[in-house]
Amino acid sequence: MTQTTKLFTPFTMGALTLPNRFAMAPMTRSRANNEGNVPTDSTVKYYEQRASAGLIITEGSQVSQQAVGYIFTPGIYSEEQVAGWKKVTDAVHAAGGRIFIQLWHVGRISHPFFHQGELPVAPSAVQPTGVKAFTLNGQEEIPTPRALETHEVKAVVEDFRKAAENAKKAGFDGAEIHGANGYLIDQFIQDGSNQRTDEYGGSVENRARFALEVVKAVSDVLGADRTGIRLSPTGVMGGINDTDRLGTFSYVVEQLNQFNLAYLHVIEALPGHPMAAQPGQEKVAPTLRKIFNGPFILNGGYTQETAEAALENNEADLIAFGVPFISNPDLVERFQQGAALNAPDQATFYGGDDKGYIDYPSLAEVEQATQDIVEK
Ligand SMILES: Cc1cc2nc3c(=O)[nH]c(=O)nc-3n(C[C@H](O)[C@H](O)[C@H](O)COP(=O)(O)O)c2cc1C
């Protein structure tokens, strides 16, 4: 049976008109297993296979060498990386899709392995908790980072600007700024990781300054209608914390309203999901939805049913699906037809070869395989 519910209706978002309300959530797959961390031909295939999503948001892509925190993640700061991504955007566009790149700086979630023995950088020298670094030597302790000097903070803003210029050259339809999950922008926003006394720390106005300068820099290059930002107000990755999440994130989003961004993307998973609000933590997304003056994407543990309900209740304009898109390149068609989903293989989420990357079958391939068996 073909479904015609809200998930399958078009939506105008900034400069783009999307054919449906599905976003493919940004997901690190660690397949840029080469010296320059350049997207490979397999990456071209992977995104091309998922082009029926209303909007693809790529895996986090580092804006500089300083921004790296994991092995084999792609970057968007060298010419080779731009050329690699151009093949991806060309393939997605030829397949009728739209694609934003996620611009990423990990800040303190890194290791000297990636920085010629130097410490990773962060707003303040506050060690993350509960996470390990993955280097070529395996799992390693993450050390206490070094606080960025004020002039270095401004240099990171410029790295985001250059990355946005590169994203444009690479043919992306826009960029999502990774302000979520305990990485650099989130580290500046939340007071547990930001103990600075300069213009980037202290009051919420100062803690939001870095995020807003990055938004300004990226949207100056790409246009605000091709710039989105992702926030995770209730996330706890790396021990990220704030004494007033509701107040802090409400302020950040009030300030974002001045830009007329393409969208705000909020991760606030449904109860039971590892990314859900922790017991005793207040949900923040409903308040941010009310404050924000533009398109709103929600993510975190959604199924077809809960996504439809969230859209019907006007909790969001789009729903981003992560893991379901890993194992179902044609997730849109599968939901539309009420078809069964392929099960995800967690062992191949990060790193490895094409297995668990570009070999999940589409419905058409499943049907062909079934037909072949019947005919034998
Ligand atoms: C393998 C994997 C890699 C991820 N990498 C990123 C990333 O690069 N950037 C990001 O913002 N979130 C990342 N996430 C989080 C997802 O975007 C999403 O928030 C999460 O999977 C919850 O959505 P879901 O329940 O629909 O999968 C990742 C999640 C997974 C499973």
Coordinates of C-alpha atoms and ligand atoms in Angstrom, one line a residue:
M1 CA 0.0 0.0 0.0
T2 CA 1.3 3.4 -0.9
Q3 CA 1.3 6.0 2.0
T4 CA 0.5 9.6 1.4
T5 CA 0.9 10.9 4.9
K6 CA 2.8 14.1 5.9
L7 CA 6.3 12.4 5.7
F8 CA 5.8 12.1 2.0
T9 CA 4.8 15.7 1.3
P10 CA 7.2 18.4 -0.1
F11 CA 8.6 21.1 2.0
T12 CA 10.4 24.3 1.2
M13 CA 13.5 24.8 3.4
G14 CA 15.6 27.8 2.8
A15 CA 16.8 27.8 -0.8
L16 CA 15.6 24.2 -1.4
T17 CA 12.4 22.5 -2.1
L18 CA 12.5 18.9 -0.7
P19 CA 10.2 16.2 -2.1
N20 CA 9.6 14.7 1.4
R21 CA 10.2 15.3 5.1
F22 CA 13.1 12.8 5.5
A23 CA 16.5 14.0 6.4
M24 CA 19.4 11.5 6.5
A25 CA 21.1 12.3 9.8
P26 CA 24.8 13.0 9.7
M27 CA 26.7 9.8 10.4
T28 CA 30.5 9.2 10.7
R29 CA 31.3 6.0 8.9
S30 CA 35.2 6.3 9.0
R31 CA 35.7 5.1 5.5
A32 CA 38.2 7.8 4.4
N33 CA 41.0 5.3 5.0
N34 CA 43.7 7.1 3.1
E35 CA 46.5 9.6 3.8
G36 CA 44.6 12.8 3.0
N37 CA 41.2 11.6 4.5
V38 CA 39.6 12.0 1.1
P39 CA 36.1 10.6 0.4
T40 CA 36.4 7.5 -1.7
D41 CA 34.5 6.1 -4.6
S42 CA 32.6 3.9 -2.1
T43 CA 31.5 7.1 -0.3
V44 CA 30.2 8.4 -3.7
K45 CA 28.1 5.2 -4.0
Y46 CA 26.9 5.3 -0.4
Y47 CA 25.4 8.8 -0.7
E48 CA 24.1 8.2 -4.2
Q49 CA 22.2 5.1 -3.0
R50 CA 20.5 7.4 -0.4
A51 CA 19.5 10.2 -2.7
S52 CA 15.8 9.8 -2.3
A53 CA 16.0 11.4 1.2
G54 CA 14.5 14.9 1.2
L55 CA 17.9 16.1 2.4
I56 CA 21.1 14.1 3.0
I57 CA 23.4 15.6 5.7
T58 CA 26.8 14.1 5.4
E59 CA 29.0 12.6 8.1
G60 CA 30.9 15.2 10.2
S61 CA 33.8 16.5 8.1
Q62 CA 36.7 18.2 9.8
V63 CA 37.3 21.9 8.9
S64 CA 41.0 21.7 9.6
Q65 CA 43.7 19.3 10.8
Q66 CA 43.2 20.8 14.3
A67 CA 39.5 19.7 14.1
V68 CA 40.3 16.0 13.8
G69 CA 39.4 13.5 16.5
Y70 CA 38.9 10.1 14.9
I71 CA 40.7 8.0 12.3
F72 CA 39.5 7.8 8.8
T73 CA 37.0 10.7 9.0
P74 CA 36.9 12.9 5.9
G75 CA 37.9 16.5 5.8
I76 CA 36.9 19.6 3.8
Y77 CA 40.1 21.7 4.1
S78 CA 42.3 20.3 1.3
E79 CA 42.0 20.4 -2.5
E80 CA 42.0 16.6 -2.7
Q81 CA 39.1 16.5 -0.2
V82 CA 37.1 19.1 -2.2
A83 CA 37.7 17.0 -5.4
G84 CA 36.6 13.8 -3.5
W85 CA 33.4 15.5 -2.2
K86 CA 32.7 17.0 -5.7
K87 CA 32.2 13.4 -7.0
V88 CA 29.8 12.7 -4.2
T89 CA 27.7 15.8 -4.8
D90 CA 27.7 15.2 -8.6
A91 CA 26.4 11.7 -8.0
V92 CA 23.7 12.7 -5.5
H93 CA 22.5 15.5 -7.8
A94 CA 22.5 13.2 -10.8
A95 CA 20.3 10.8 -8.8
G96 CA 17.9 13.6 -8.0
G97 CA 19.0 14.3 -4.4
R98 CA 20.1 17.3 -2.3
I99 CA 23.1 17.2 0.1
F100 CA 24.5 19.4 2.9
I101 CA 27.9 18.8 4.4
Q102 CA 28.3 18.7 8.2
L103 CA 31.1 21.0 9.3
W104 CA 32.9 19.6 12.3
H105 CA 35.5 20.5 14.9
V106 CA 35.8 18.0 17.7
G107 CA 37.7 20.3 20.2
R108 CA 38.6 18.3 23.3
I109 CA 37.3 14.9 22.0
S110 CA 40.7 14.2 20.4
H111 CA 44.1 12.9 21.1
P112 CA 47.8 14.1 20.6
F113 CA 48.0 11.2 18.0
F114 CA 46.2 13.5 15.5
H115 CA 48.2 16.7 16.4
Q116 CA 51.9 15.6 16.2
G117 CA 52.0 15.0 19.9
E118 CA 50.4 18.3 20.9
L119 CA 47.3 18.5 23.1
P120 CA 43.9 18.8 21.5
V121 CA 42.3 22.3 21.9
A122 CA 39.1 23.4 23.7
P123 CA 37.5 26.5 25.3
S124 CA 39.1 25.5 28.6
A125 CA 41.4 22.9 30.1
V126 CA 38.6 20.6 31.2
Q127 CA 39.1 16.9 30.5
P128 CA 36.1 15.1 28.9
T129 CA 34.7 12.0 30.7
G130 CA 33.3 8.7 29.6
V131 CA 34.8 8.7 26.2
K132 CA 38.0 7.2 24.6
A133 CA 39.9 8.3 21.5
F134 CA 40.2 5.9 18.6
T135 CA 43.6 6.1 17.0
L136 CA 45.7 3.7 14.9
N137 CA 47.0 2.4 18.2
G138 CA 43.5 1.4 19.3
Q139 CA 41.5 3.0 22.2
E140 CA 43.3 5.6 24.1
E141 CA 42.7 7.9 27.1
I142 CA 41.7 11.4 26.2
P143 CA 44.0 13.9 28.0
T144 CA 43.0 17.3 29.4
P145 CA 43.0 19.7 26.4
R146 CA 44.7 23.1 26.1
A147 CA 42.6 26.2 26.2
L148 CA 42.5 28.2 23.0
E149 CA 44.0 31.7 23.1
T150 CA 41.4 34.4 22.1
H151 CA 43.1 35.0 18.8
E152 CA 43.1 31.2 18.1
V153 CA 39.3 31.1 18.6
K154 CA 39.0 33.7 15.9
A155 CA 41.2 31.6 13.7
V156 CA 38.9 28.6 14.1
V157 CA 36.0 30.8 13.0
E158 CA 38.0 31.5 9.9
D159 CA 38.6 27.7 9.4
F160 CA 34.8 27.3 9.3
R161 CA 34.6 30.1 6.8
K162 CA 37.2 28.4 4.5
A163 CA 35.5 25.1 4.9
A164 CA 32.2 26.7 3.8
E165 CA 34.0 28.1 0.7
N166 CA 35.3 24.6 0.0
A167 CA 31.8 23.2 0.5
K168 CA 30.6 25.6 -2.2
K169 CA 33.4 24.5 -4.5
A170 CA 32.6 20.9 -3.9
G171 CA 29.0 21.5 -5.1
F172 CA 27.2 21.1 -1.8
D173 CA 23.7 22.5 -1.6
G174 CA 24.6 23.9 1.8
A175 CA 26.2 23.1 5.1
E176 CA 25.1 22.0 8.6
I177 CA 27.3 23.4 11.4
H178 CA 27.9 20.7 14.0
G179 CA 27.0 22.4 17.2
A180 CA 26.0 19.1 19.0
N181 CA 27.2 16.1 20.8
G182 CA 29.8 17.6 23.0
Y183 CA 32.2 18.8 20.2
L184 CA 33.9 22.2 20.0
I185 CA 30.8 24.5 19.5
D186 CA 28.9 22.7 22.2
Q187 CA 32.0 22.9 24.5
F188 CA 31.9 26.7 24.1
I189 CA 28.1 26.9 24.7
Q190 CA 27.9 24.8 27.9
D191 CA 29.4 26.2 31.1
G192 CA 30.8 22.8 32.4
S193 CA 33.4 22.9 29.6
N194 CA 33.7 26.6 29.2
Q195 CA 35.4 28.4 32.1
R196 CA 36.9 31.2 30.0
T197 CA 37.2 34.8 31.3
D198 CA 37.5 36.5 27.9
E199 CA 34.7 37.5 25.5
Y200 CA 34.0 33.8 24.7
G201 CA 33.3 32.7 28.3
G202 CA 31.3 33.5 31.4
S203 CA 27.8 34.9 30.6
V204 CA 25.6 33.0 28.2
E205 CA 26.0 35.9 25.7
N206 CA 29.8 35.2 25.7
R207 CA 29.5 31.4 25.6
A208 CA 27.2 31.7 22.6
R209 CA 29.5 34.1 20.8
F210 CA 31.7 31.4 19.1
A211 CA 28.7 29.5 17.8
L212 CA 27.1 32.7 16.4
E213 CA 30.4 33.9 14.8
V214 CA 30.7 30.5 13.1
V215 CA 27.1 30.8 11.9
K216 CA 27.8 34.3 10.6
A217 CA 31.0 33.1 8.8
V218 CA 29.4 30.1 7.1
S219 CA 26.2 31.9 6.2
D220 CA 28.2 34.8 4.7
V221 CA 29.7 32.3 2.3
L222 CA 26.8 30.0 1.5
G223 CA 23.8 32.2 2.3
A224 CA 21.8 31.7 5.4
D225 CA 19.2 29.9 3.4
R226 CA 21.8 27.2 2.7
T227 CA 23.1 27.0 6.3
G228 CA 21.7 24.9 9.1
I229 CA 23.0 24.1 12.6
R230 CA 22.6 21.1 14.8
L231 CA 22.3 21.2 18.6
S232 CA 21.8 18.6 21.3
P233 CA 20.5 20.4 24.3
T234 CA 20.1 17.3 26.5
G235 CA 23.1 15.3 25.2
V236 CA 25.8 14.2 27.7
M237 CA 28.6 13.1 25.3
G238 CA 32.1 13.5 26.8
G239 CA 30.5 14.6 30.1
I240 CA 29.2 17.8 28.5
N241 CA 27.0 19.7 31.0
D242 CA 25.5 23.1 31.8
T243 CA 23.9 24.5 34.9
D244 CA 20.9 25.8 32.9
R245 CA 20.4 23.9 29.7
L246 CA 16.9 25.3 29.0
G247 CA 18.0 28.9 29.6
T248 CA 21.3 28.5 27.7
F249 CA 19.9 26.9 24.6
S250 CA 16.8 29.2 24.5
Y251 CA 19.2 32.1 24.4
V252 CA 21.3 30.5 21.6
V253 CA 18.2 29.8 19.5
E254 CA 16.8 33.4 20.1
Q255 CA 20.0 34.7 18.7
L256 CA 19.9 32.3 15.7
N257 CA 16.7 33.9 14.7
Q258 CA 18.5 37.0 13.4
F259 CA 20.0 34.9 10.5
N260 CA 16.9 33.3 8.9
L261 CA 18.7 30.0 8.6
A262 CA 17.7 27.1 6.4
Y263 CA 17.0 25.1 9.5
L264 CA 17.7 24.2 13.2
H265 CA 18.3 20.5 13.7
V266 CA 17.8 19.3 17.3
I267 CA 18.7 15.9 18.7
E268 CA 16.4 15.0 21.5
A269 CA 15.7 11.4 21.4
L270 CA 12.5 9.7 22.4
P271 CA 12.6 8.0 25.9
G272 CA 14.6 4.8 25.9
H273 CA 17.1 5.9 23.3
P274 CA 20.7 6.4 24.5
M275 CA 20.5 10.0 23.3
A276 CA 17.2 10.7 25.2
A277 CA 17.0 13.3 28.0
Q278 CA 18.5 11.7 31.1
P279 CA 16.2 10.9 34.1
G280 CA 15.4 14.2 35.8
Q281 CA 16.5 16.2 32.7
E282 CA 13.9 18.5 31.3
K283 CA 13.1 18.2 27.6
V284 CA 14.3 21.3 25.7
A285 CA 13.3 20.7 22.1
P286 CA 9.6 21.7 22.5
T287 CA 10.7 25.1 23.8
L288 CA 13.3 25.5 21.0
R289 CA 10.7 24.7 18.4
K290 CA 8.5 27.5 19.8
I291 CA 11.4 30.0 19.9
F292 CA 12.9 29.3 16.5
N293 CA 11.5 31.2 13.5
G294 CA 12.5 28.7 10.7
P295 CA 12.3 25.1 9.7
F296 CA 12.9 22.6 12.5
I297 CA 14.4 19.1 12.2
L298 CA 14.0 16.6 15.1
N299 CA 16.1 13.5 15.4
G300 CA 16.7 10.6 17.8
G301 CA 15.2 7.1 17.7
Y302 CA 12.3 7.9 15.3
T303 CA 10.3 5.2 13.5
Q304 CA 7.8 5.8 10.7
E305 CA 5.0 5.9 13.3
T306 CA 6.6 8.3 15.8
A307 CA 7.9 10.5 12.9
E308 CA 4.4 10.8 11.5
A309 CA 3.0 11.7 15.0
A310 CA 5.7 14.3 15.5
L311 CA 5.0 15.9 12.1
E312 CA 1.2 15.8 12.7
N313 CA 1.6 17.4 16.1
N314 CA 3.8 20.1 14.5
E315 CA 6.7 19.2 16.8
A316 CA 9.0 19.4 13.7
D317 CA 8.9 20.1 9.9
L318 CA 11.3 17.2 9.1
I319 CA 12.5 14.1 10.9
A320 CA 16.1 13.0 10.6
F321 CA 16.7 9.3 10.6
G322 CA 20.2 7.9 11.4
V323 CA 20.6 4.2 11.8
P324 CA 17.6 3.4 9.6
F325 CA 19.4 5.0 6.7
I326 CA 22.6 3.1 7.3
S327 CA 20.8 -0.2 6.6
N328 CA 18.1 1.0 4.2
P329 CA 19.4 3.1 1.3
D330 CA 15.8 3.3 0.1
L331 CA 14.2 4.1 3.5
V332 CA 11.8 6.5 1.9
E333 CA 10.4 3.9 -0.5
R334 CA 10.3 1.2 2.2
F335 CA 8.2 3.4 4.5
Q336 CA 6.0 4.4 1.6
Q337 CA 5.3 0.8 0.7
G338 CA 5.1 -0.4 4.3
A339 CA 8.0 -2.8 3.4
A340 CA 10.2 -4.6 5.9
L341 CA 13.5 -2.9 6.9
N342 CA 17.0 -4.4 6.6
A343 CA 18.6 -4.9 10.1
P344 CA 21.6 -2.7 10.8
D345 CA 25.0 -4.4 11.5
Q346 CA 26.6 -2.4 14.3
A347 CA 30.0 -4.1 13.8
T348 CA 30.4 -2.3 10.4
F349 CA 29.1 1.2 11.5
Y350 CA 32.7 2.6 11.8
G351 CA 35.6 1.8 9.6
G352 CA 36.2 -1.3 7.5
D353 CA 35.4 -1.8 3.8
D354 CA 32.3 -1.8 1.7
K355 CA 30.6 -4.5 3.8
G356 CA 27.9 -2.8 5.9
Y357 CA 28.5 0.4 3.8
I358 CA 27.3 0.1 0.3
D359 CA 26.0 -3.5 0.2
Y360 CA 22.6 -3.2 2.0
P361 CA 20.1 -4.2 -0.7
S362 CA 17.4 -1.9 -1.9
L363 CA 13.8 -3.3 -2.1
A364 CA 14.3 -3.9 -5.9
E365 CA 17.4 -5.9 -5.2
V366 CA 15.7 -8.0 -2.5
E367 CA 12.8 -8.7 -4.9
Q368 CA 15.2 -9.6 -7.7
A369 CA 17.1 -12.0 -5.4
T370 CA 13.8 -13.6 -4.3
Q371 CA 12.8 -14.0 -7.9
D372 CA 16.1 -15.6 -8.8
I373 CA 15.7 -18.1 -6.0
V374 CA 12.1 -18.9 -7.1
E375 CA 13.2 -19.5 -10.7
K376 CA 16.1 -21.8 -9.7
Ligands
LIG1 C1 27.4 5.4 13.2 C2 27.0 6.7 13.7 C3 27.7 7.8 13.4 C4 27.3 9.1 13.8 N1 28.0 10.2 13.5 C5 27.5 11.5 13.7 C6 28.1 12.6 13.1 O1 29.2 12.5 12.4 N2 27.6 13.8 13.4 C7 26.5 13.9 14.2 O2 26.0 15.1 14.4 N3 25.8 12.9 14.7 C8 26.3 11.6 14.4 N4 25.6 10.5 14.9 C9 24.3 10.7 15.5 C10 23.2 10.5 14.5 O3 23.2 11.6 13.6 C11 21.8 10.5 15.2 O4 21.7 11.6 16.0 C12 21.6 9.2 16.0 O5 22.0 8.1 15.3 C13 20.2 9.1 16.5 O6 19.3 9.0 15.4 P1 18.7 7.6 15.0 O7 18.0 7.0 16.2 O8 17.7 7.9 13.9 O9 19.8 6.7 14.5 C14 26.1 9.2 14.5 C15 25.3 8.1 14.8 C16 25.8 6.8 14.4 C17 24.9 5.6 14.7

